[in-house]
PDB file of C-alpha atoms in Angstrom:
ATOM      1  CA  MET A   1      30.651  -6.204 -15.199  1.00 71.00           C
ATOM      2  CA  PHE A   2      31.456  -2.523 -14.762  1.00 82.00           C
ATOM      3  CA  THR A   3      33.403  -1.694 -11.590  1.00 88.00           C
ATOM      4  CA  LEU A   4      34.843   1.405  -9.948  1.00 93.00           C
ATOM      5  CA  SER A   5      38.152   1.618  -8.102  1.00 95.00           C
ATOM      6  CA  GLU A   6      37.959   1.816  -4.301  1.00 95.00           C
ATOM      7  CA  LEU A   7      38.690   5.563  -4.444  1.00 96.00           C
ATOM      8  CA  GLU A   8      36.016   6.147  -7.126  1.00 95.00           C
ATOM      9  CA  ASN A   9      33.502   4.062  -5.167  1.00 94.00           C
ATOM     10  CA  ASP A  10      34.183   5.968  -1.918  1.00 94.00           C
ATOM     11  CA  ALA A  11      33.829   9.299  -3.738  1.00 94.00           C
ATOM     12  CA  LEU A  12      30.485   8.272  -5.274  1.00 93.00           C
ATOM     13  CA  VAL A  13      29.143   7.034  -1.897  1.00 92.00           C
ATOM     14  CA  GLU A  14      30.148  10.358  -0.304  1.00 92.00           C
ATOM     15  CA  ILE A  15      28.448  12.342  -3.092  1.00 92.00           C
ATOM     16  CA  PHE A  16      25.227  10.338  -2.710  1.00 91.00           C
ATOM     17  CA  ASN A  17      25.450  10.646   1.083  1.00 91.00           C
ATOM     18  CA  ILE A  18      25.345  14.442   0.721  1.00 92.00           C
ATOM     19  CA  GLY A  19      22.342  14.172  -1.631  1.00 90.00           C
ATOM     20  CA  VAL A  20      20.528  11.771   0.700  1.00 88.00           C
ATOM     21  CA  GLY A  21      21.114  14.159   3.612  1.00 89.00           C
ATOM     22  CA  GLN A  22      19.494  16.994   1.659  1.00 90.00           C
ATOM     23  CA  ALA A  23      16.566  14.748   0.743  1.00 87.00           C
ATOM     24  CA  ALA A  24      16.102  13.739   4.411  1.00 87.00           C
ATOM     25  CA  ALA A  25      15.916  17.406   5.448  1.00 89.00           C
ATOM     26  CA  SER A  26      13.287  18.114   2.763  1.00 86.00           C
ATOM     27  CA  MET A  27      11.266  15.021   3.747  1.00 82.00           C
ATOM     28  CA  SER A  28      11.412  15.989   7.441  1.00 85.00           C
ATOM     29  CA  ALA A  29       9.838  19.361   6.594  1.00 83.00           C
ATOM     30  CA  ILE A  30       7.002  17.645   4.687  1.00 79.00           C
ATOM     31  CA  VAL A  31       6.080  14.970   7.252  1.00 77.00           C
ATOM     32  CA  ASN A  32       6.785  17.147  10.332  1.00 77.00           C
ATOM     33  CA  GLU A  33       8.876  14.367  11.797  1.00 78.00           C
ATOM     34  CA  GLU A  34      12.614  13.793  11.736  1.00 84.00           C
ATOM     35  CA  VAL A  35      13.567  11.615   8.801  1.00 83.00           C
ATOM     36  CA  ARG A  36      16.967   9.937   8.913  1.00 84.00           C
ATOM     37  CA  MET A  37      18.353   8.206   5.860  1.00 84.00           C
ATOM     38  CA  SER A  38      21.195   5.716   6.092  1.00 83.00           C
ATOM     39  CA  VAL A  39      24.507   6.174   4.315  1.00 80.00           C
ATOM     40  CA  PRO A  40      23.664   4.607   0.955  1.00 81.00           C
ATOM     41  CA  SER A  41      25.362   1.434  -0.217  1.00 87.00           C
ATOM     42  CA  ILE A  42      25.973   1.205  -3.957  1.00 91.00           C
ATOM     43  CA  SER A  43      26.403  -1.714  -6.320  1.00 91.00           C
ATOM     44  CA  PHE A  44      26.492  -2.254 -10.074  1.00 93.00           C
ATOM     45  CA  MET A  45      24.522  -5.178 -11.526  1.00 91.00           C
ATOM     46  CA  HIS A  46      22.648  -6.211 -14.640  1.00 89.00           C
ATOM     47  CA  ARG A  47      19.023  -5.142 -14.829  1.00 87.00           C
ATOM     48  CA  ALA A  48      17.748  -8.713 -14.434  1.00 85.00           C
ATOM     49  CA  ALA A  49      19.781  -9.151 -11.215  1.00 87.00           C
ATOM     50  CA  ALA A  50      18.494  -5.816  -9.903  1.00 87.00           C
ATOM     51  CA  ALA A  51      14.912  -6.960 -10.488  1.00 85.00           C
ATOM     52  CA  ALA A  52      15.619 -10.201  -8.593  1.00 84.00           C
ATOM     53  CA  LEU A  53      17.139  -8.219  -5.693  1.00 81.00           C
ATOM     54  CA  LEU A  54      13.972  -6.161  -5.394  1.00 77.00           C
ATOM     55  CA  GLY A  55      11.693  -9.201  -5.513  1.00 69.00           C
ATOM     56  CA  ALA A  56      10.261 -10.588  -2.289  1.00 53.00           C
ATOM     57  CA  PRO A  57      12.090 -13.411  -0.463  1.00 52.00           C
ATOM     58  CA  GLY A  58      11.101 -16.813  -1.816  1.00 47.00           C
ATOM     59  CA  GLY A  59      10.782 -15.534  -5.377  1.00 46.00           C
ATOM     60  CA  GLU A  60       7.314 -14.059  -4.980  1.00 54.00           C
ATOM     61  CA  ARG A  61       6.466 -11.250  -7.384  1.00 62.00           C
ATOM     62  CA  GLU A  62       6.128  -8.447  -4.861  1.00 76.00           C
ATOM     63  CA  ARG A  63       4.550  -5.295  -6.244  1.00 84.00           C
ATOM     64  CA  ILE A  64       6.759  -2.225  -6.267  1.00 87.00           C
ATOM     65  CA  CYS A  65       5.834   1.441  -6.382  1.00 89.00           C
ATOM     66  CA  GLY A  66       8.274   3.380  -8.562  1.00 91.00           C
ATOM     67  CA  VAL A  67       8.807   7.024  -9.525  1.00 93.00           C
ATOM     68  CA  SER A  68      11.143   7.603 -12.462  1.00 94.00           C
ATOM     69  CA  GLN A  69      12.794  10.606 -14.105  1.00 94.00           C
ATOM     70  CA  HIS A  70      15.094  10.821 -17.133  1.00 93.00           C
ATOM     71  CA  TYR A  71      18.223  12.974 -16.916  1.00 94.00           C
ATOM     72  CA  ARG A  72      20.453  14.325 -19.686  1.00 93.00           C
ATOM     73  CA  GLY A  73      23.715  16.299 -19.530  1.00 92.00           C
ATOM     74  CA  ALA A  74      27.021  15.146 -18.039  1.00 89.00           C
ATOM     75  CA  PHE A  75      25.677  11.630 -18.602  1.00 89.00           C
ATOM     76  CA  SER A  76      22.303  10.137 -19.526  1.00 90.00           C
ATOM     77  CA  THR A  77      20.340   7.998 -17.094  1.00 92.00           C
ATOM     78  CA  GLU A  78      16.892   6.994 -15.956  1.00 92.00           C
ATOM     79  CA  ALA A  79      16.650   7.329 -12.169  1.00 92.00           C
ATOM     80  CA  ILE A  80      13.942   5.336 -10.346  1.00 92.00           C
ATOM     81  CA  LEU A  81      12.933   5.584  -6.691  1.00 90.00           C
ATOM     82  CA  MET A  82      11.310   2.342  -5.513  1.00 88.00           C
ATOM     83  CA  PHE A  83       9.416   1.236  -2.415  1.00 84.00           C
ATOM     84  CA  PRO A  84       7.382  -1.907  -1.682  1.00 83.00           C
ATOM     85  CA  GLU A  85       3.797  -1.018  -2.634  1.00 81.00           C
ATOM     86  CA  ASP A  86       2.484  -1.646   0.894  1.00 79.00           C
ATOM     87  CA  LYS A  87       4.838   1.066   2.186  1.00 79.00           C
ATOM     88  CA  SER A  88       3.826   3.744  -0.309  1.00 79.00           C
ATOM     89  CA  LEU A  89       0.440   4.453   1.329  1.00 77.00           C
ATOM     90  CA  GLU A  90       2.245   4.576   4.682  1.00 78.00           C
ATOM     91  CA  ILE A  91       4.530   7.306   3.304  1.00 78.00           C
ATOM     92  CA  VAL A  92       1.571   9.203   1.803  1.00 79.00           C
ATOM     93  CA  ARG A  93      -0.283   9.084   5.134  1.00 78.00           C
ATOM     94  CA  LEU A  94       2.788  10.582   6.815  1.00 76.00           C
ATOM     95  CA  MET A  95       2.677  13.428   4.284  1.00 76.00           C
ATOM     96  CA  VAL A  96      -1.028  14.264   4.527  1.00 77.00           C
ATOM     97  CA  GLY A  97      -1.805  13.335   8.135  1.00 74.00           C
ATOM     98  CA  GLU A  98      -3.809  10.654   9.928  1.00 74.00           C
ATOM     99  CA  GLY A  99      -7.239  12.188   9.353  1.00 77.00           C
ATOM    100  CA  VAL A 100      -7.574  11.459   5.620  1.00 77.00           C
ATOM    101  CA  PRO A 101      -9.863   8.488   4.757  1.00 79.00           C
ATOM    102  CA  LEU A 102      -8.203   5.523   3.006  1.00 73.00           C
ATOM    103  CA  GLN A 103     -10.149   6.062  -0.250  1.00 75.00           C
ATOM    104  CA  GLU A 104      -8.967   9.671  -0.522  1.00 77.00           C
ATOM    105  CA  LEU A 105      -5.478   8.570   0.455  1.00 73.00           C
ATOM    106  CA  SER A 106      -5.388   6.133  -2.485  1.00 75.00           C
ATOM    107  CA  GLU A 107      -6.485   8.896  -4.856  1.00 77.00           C
ATOM    108  CA  MET A 108      -3.654  11.133  -3.587  1.00 81.00           C
ATOM    109  CA  GLU A 109      -1.040   8.387  -3.746  1.00 82.00           C
ATOM    110  CA  GLN A 110       0.241   9.012  -7.269  1.00 85.00           C
ATOM    111  CA  GLU A 111       0.632  12.771  -6.838  1.00 87.00           C
ATOM    112  CA  ALA A 112       2.214  12.424  -3.388  1.00 85.00           C
ATOM    113  CA  MET A 113       4.653   9.713  -4.483  1.00 88.00           C
ATOM    114  CA  CYS A 114       5.685  11.788  -7.515  1.00 90.00           C
ATOM    115  CA  GLU A 115       6.430  14.682  -5.143  1.00 88.00           C
ATOM    116  CA  ILE A 116       8.531  12.433  -2.892  1.00 87.00           C
ATOM    117  CA  GLY A 117      10.316  10.955  -5.920  1.00 89.00           C
ATOM    118  CA  ASN A 118      11.012  14.426  -7.268  1.00 90.00           C
ATOM    119  CA  ILE A 119      12.565  15.487  -3.925  1.00 88.00           C
ATOM    120  CA  ILE A 120      14.757  12.423  -3.450  1.00 88.00           C
ATOM    121  CA  LEU A 121      15.864  11.929  -7.069  1.00 91.00           C
ATOM    122  CA  ASN A 122      16.611  15.608  -7.610  1.00 91.00           C
ATOM    123  CA  SER A 123      18.547  15.784  -4.314  1.00 90.00           C
ATOM    124  CA  CYS A 124      20.751  12.867  -5.424  1.00 90.00           C
ATOM    125  CA  VAL A 125      21.141  13.980  -9.038  1.00 91.00           C
ATOM    126  CA  GLY A 126      21.434  17.676  -8.124  1.00 91.00           C
ATOM    127  CA  THR A 127      24.338  16.871  -5.803  1.00 92.00           C
ATOM    128  CA  LEU A 128      26.029  14.920  -8.598  1.00 92.00           C
ATOM    129  CA  ALA A 129      25.594  17.888 -10.961  1.00 92.00           C
ATOM    130  CA  ASN A 130      26.896  20.420  -8.407  1.00 93.00           C
ATOM    131  CA  LEU A 131      29.984  18.416  -7.465  1.00 92.00           C
ATOM    132  CA  PHE A 132      30.698  17.395 -11.055  1.00 93.00           C
ATOM    133  CA  GLN A 133      30.207  21.065 -12.045  1.00 93.00           C
ATOM    134  CA  ARG A 134      28.079  19.903 -14.974  1.00 92.00           C
ATOM    135  CA  GLU A 135      24.381  20.200 -15.849  1.00 91.00           C
ATOM    136  CA  LEU A 136      21.934  17.324 -15.469  1.00 91.00           C
ATOM    137  CA  GLN A 137      18.438  18.225 -16.644  1.00 93.00           C
ATOM    138  CA  GLY A 138      15.510  16.099 -15.509  1.00 92.00           C
ATOM    139  CA  SER A 139      12.113  15.243 -16.970  1.00 93.00           C
ATOM    140  CA  LEU A 140       8.845  15.343 -15.032  1.00 92.00           C
ATOM    141  CA  PRO A 141       8.411  12.333 -12.712  1.00 92.00           C
ATOM    142  CA  SER A 142       6.418   9.291 -13.888  1.00 92.00           C
ATOM    143  CA  TYR A 143       4.607   6.948 -11.490  1.00 91.00           C
ATOM    144  CA  HIS A 144       4.497   3.155 -11.968  1.00 90.00           C
ATOM    145  CA  VAL A 145       3.204   0.227  -9.934  1.00 89.00           C
ATOM    146  CA  GLY A 146       4.114  -3.338 -10.843  1.00 90.00           C
ATOM    147  CA  THR A 147       6.671  -6.077 -10.261  1.00 89.00           C
ATOM    148  CA  SER A 148      10.313  -5.054  -9.932  1.00 86.00           C
ATOM    149  CA  ASP A 149      11.000  -6.324 -13.454  1.00 85.00           C
ATOM    150  CA  GLU A 150       8.112  -4.293 -14.889  1.00 87.00           C
ATOM    151  CA  ILE A 151       9.326  -1.122 -13.141  1.00 88.00           C
ATOM    152  CA  LEU A 152      12.912  -1.578 -14.351  1.00 86.00           C
ATOM    153  CA  THR A 153      11.862  -2.410 -17.932  1.00 83.00           C
ATOM    154  CA  ALA A 154       9.345   0.443 -18.319  1.00 77.00           C
ATOM    155  CA  SER A 155      11.857   2.344 -20.467  1.00 72.00           C
ATOM    156  CA  GLY A 156      12.591  -0.705 -22.640  1.00 76.00           C
ATOM    157  CA  SER A 157      16.133  -1.370 -21.380  1.00 76.00           C
ATOM    158  CA  PRO A 158      17.549  -4.851 -22.224  1.00 78.00           C
ATOM    159  CA  ALA A 159      18.227  -7.402 -19.459  1.00 75.00           C
ATOM    160  CA  ASP A 160      22.018  -6.904 -19.629  1.00 81.00           C
ATOM    161  CA  THR A 161      21.808  -3.114 -19.156  1.00 87.00           C
ATOM    162  CA  VAL A 162      23.877  -2.106 -16.117  1.00 90.00           C
ATOM    163  CA  VAL A 163      21.985  -0.641 -13.166  1.00 91.00           C
ATOM    164  CA  LEU A 164      23.617   1.378 -10.382  1.00 93.00           C
ATOM    165  CA  MET A 165      21.625   0.387  -7.297  1.00 90.00           C
ATOM    166  CA  LEU A 166      21.523   2.740  -4.330  1.00 88.00           C
ATOM    167  CA  HIS A 167      20.074   1.126  -1.172  1.00 84.00           C
ATOM    168  CA  ILE A 168      18.752   3.633   1.362  1.00 82.00           C
ATOM    169  CA  ASP A 169      16.988   3.022   4.678  1.00 80.00           C
ATOM    170  CA  PHE A 170      14.450   5.692   5.654  1.00 76.00           C
ATOM    171  CA  VAL A 171      14.065   5.781   9.418  1.00 77.00           C
ATOM    172  CA  LEU A 172      11.277   7.786  11.029  1.00 73.00           C
ATOM    173  CA  GLU A 173      10.356   7.805  14.698  1.00 68.00           C
ATOM    174  CA  LYS A 174       7.710   5.096  14.294  1.00 71.00           C
ATOM    175  CA  HIS A 175       8.563   3.696  10.867  1.00 75.00           C
ATOM    176  CA  GLN A 176      11.447   2.043   9.071  1.00 76.00           C
ATOM    177  CA  ILE A 177      11.068   1.918   5.321  1.00 77.00           C
ATOM    178  CA  HIS A 178      13.590   0.365   2.934  1.00 76.00           C
ATOM    179  CA  GLY A 179      13.892   2.058  -0.425  1.00 81.00           C
ATOM    180  CA  TYR A 180      16.071   1.805  -3.483  1.00 86.00           C
ATOM    181  CA  VAL A 181      17.171   4.317  -6.075  1.00 89.00           C
ATOM    182  CA  ALA A 182      18.202   2.733  -9.370  1.00 90.00           C
ATOM    183  CA  PHE A 183      20.153   4.507 -12.091  1.00 92.00           C
ATOM    184  CA  ILE A 184      19.858   2.725 -15.442  1.00 91.00           C
ATOM    185  CA  LEU A 185      22.996   3.470 -17.483  1.00 89.00           C
ATOM    186  CA  ASP A 186      24.236   2.280 -20.863  1.00 86.00           C
ATOM    187  CA  LEU A 187      27.960   1.650 -21.383  1.00 85.00           C
ATOM    188  CA  SER A 188      28.576   5.157 -22.713  1.00 89.00           C
ATOM    189  CA  ALA A 189      26.825   6.734 -19.696  1.00 91.00           C
ATOM    190  CA  LEU A 190      28.824   4.531 -17.289  1.00 92.00           C
ATOM    191  CA  HIS A 191      32.122   5.740 -18.730  1.00 92.00           C
ATOM    192  CA  ASP A 192      30.876   9.355 -18.790  1.00 93.00           C
ATOM    193  CA  MET A 193      29.986   9.068 -15.105  1.00 93.00           C
ATOM    194  CA  GLN A 194      33.339   7.458 -14.246  1.00 94.00           C
ATOM    195  CA  GLU A 195      35.135  10.293 -16.050  1.00 95.00           C
ATOM    196  CA  GLN A 196      33.176  12.860 -14.006  1.00 94.00           C
ATOM    197  CA  ILE A 197      34.030  11.033 -10.753  1.00 95.00           C
ATOM    198  CA  ASP A 198      37.745  11.073 -11.673  1.00 96.00           C
ATOM    199  CA  LEU A 199      37.596  14.815 -12.456  1.00 95.00           C
ATOM    200  CA  TYR A 200      35.846  15.423  -9.110  1.00 94.00           C
ATOM    201  CA  ILE A 201      38.548  13.453  -7.252  1.00 95.00           C
ATOM    202  CA  ALA A 202      41.294  15.361  -9.075  1.00 95.00           C
ATOM    203  CA  ARG A 203      39.718  18.708  -8.100  1.00 94.00           C
ATOM    204  CA  ALA A 204      39.321  17.552  -4.487  1.00 92.00           C
ATOM    205  CA  MET A 205      43.025  16.609  -4.398  1.00 91.00           C
ATOM    206  CA  GLY A 206      44.061  19.899  -6.017  1.00 88.00           C
ATOM    207  CA  GLN A 207      45.207  18.210  -9.224  1.00 79.00           C
ATOM    208  CA  ALA A 208      42.741  19.884 -11.613  1.00 60.00           C
TER     209      ALA A 208
END
């Protein structure tokens, strides 16, 4: 399994923490309520293990709402923001207000979730690009609903593909929502990303 050194891991957590902070500020402006996001924890695992992690306790096939974007540049990855499906309408209601009927809310769900995904994924990936001093260009967001395995296999990645899992807690005044951001990376992309982390650390330490 792919691993980072402690220094590389700490640097990547700090980079994502900056991106998550920017995303929280953008989300707060949309929902007119302070949104706090936890310092993300990161882990590398095979795609099949990531799908199991996202499944409901007891092995039930919980449905997941996912928004994905493909990125190319310093390294290639598919980034996916995921929430439990029952939380996605809760997030949409926060965005559009309490007065919208449930039927209209459901019709707005896909567009609203794509907007949220775009904000959070681009905040995380944009921070990576800025600190790596390299370009990462993203596609338009795609919306999926299904089991965790269906969401993670939408792009056709094999079960042993490595996934960088980013666990983030979204805390609002009256809500606590657990979300994940997954970065699906092949071996080449993993080493490209590790190289960029090492260059970032060297610059930060004045060695580049």
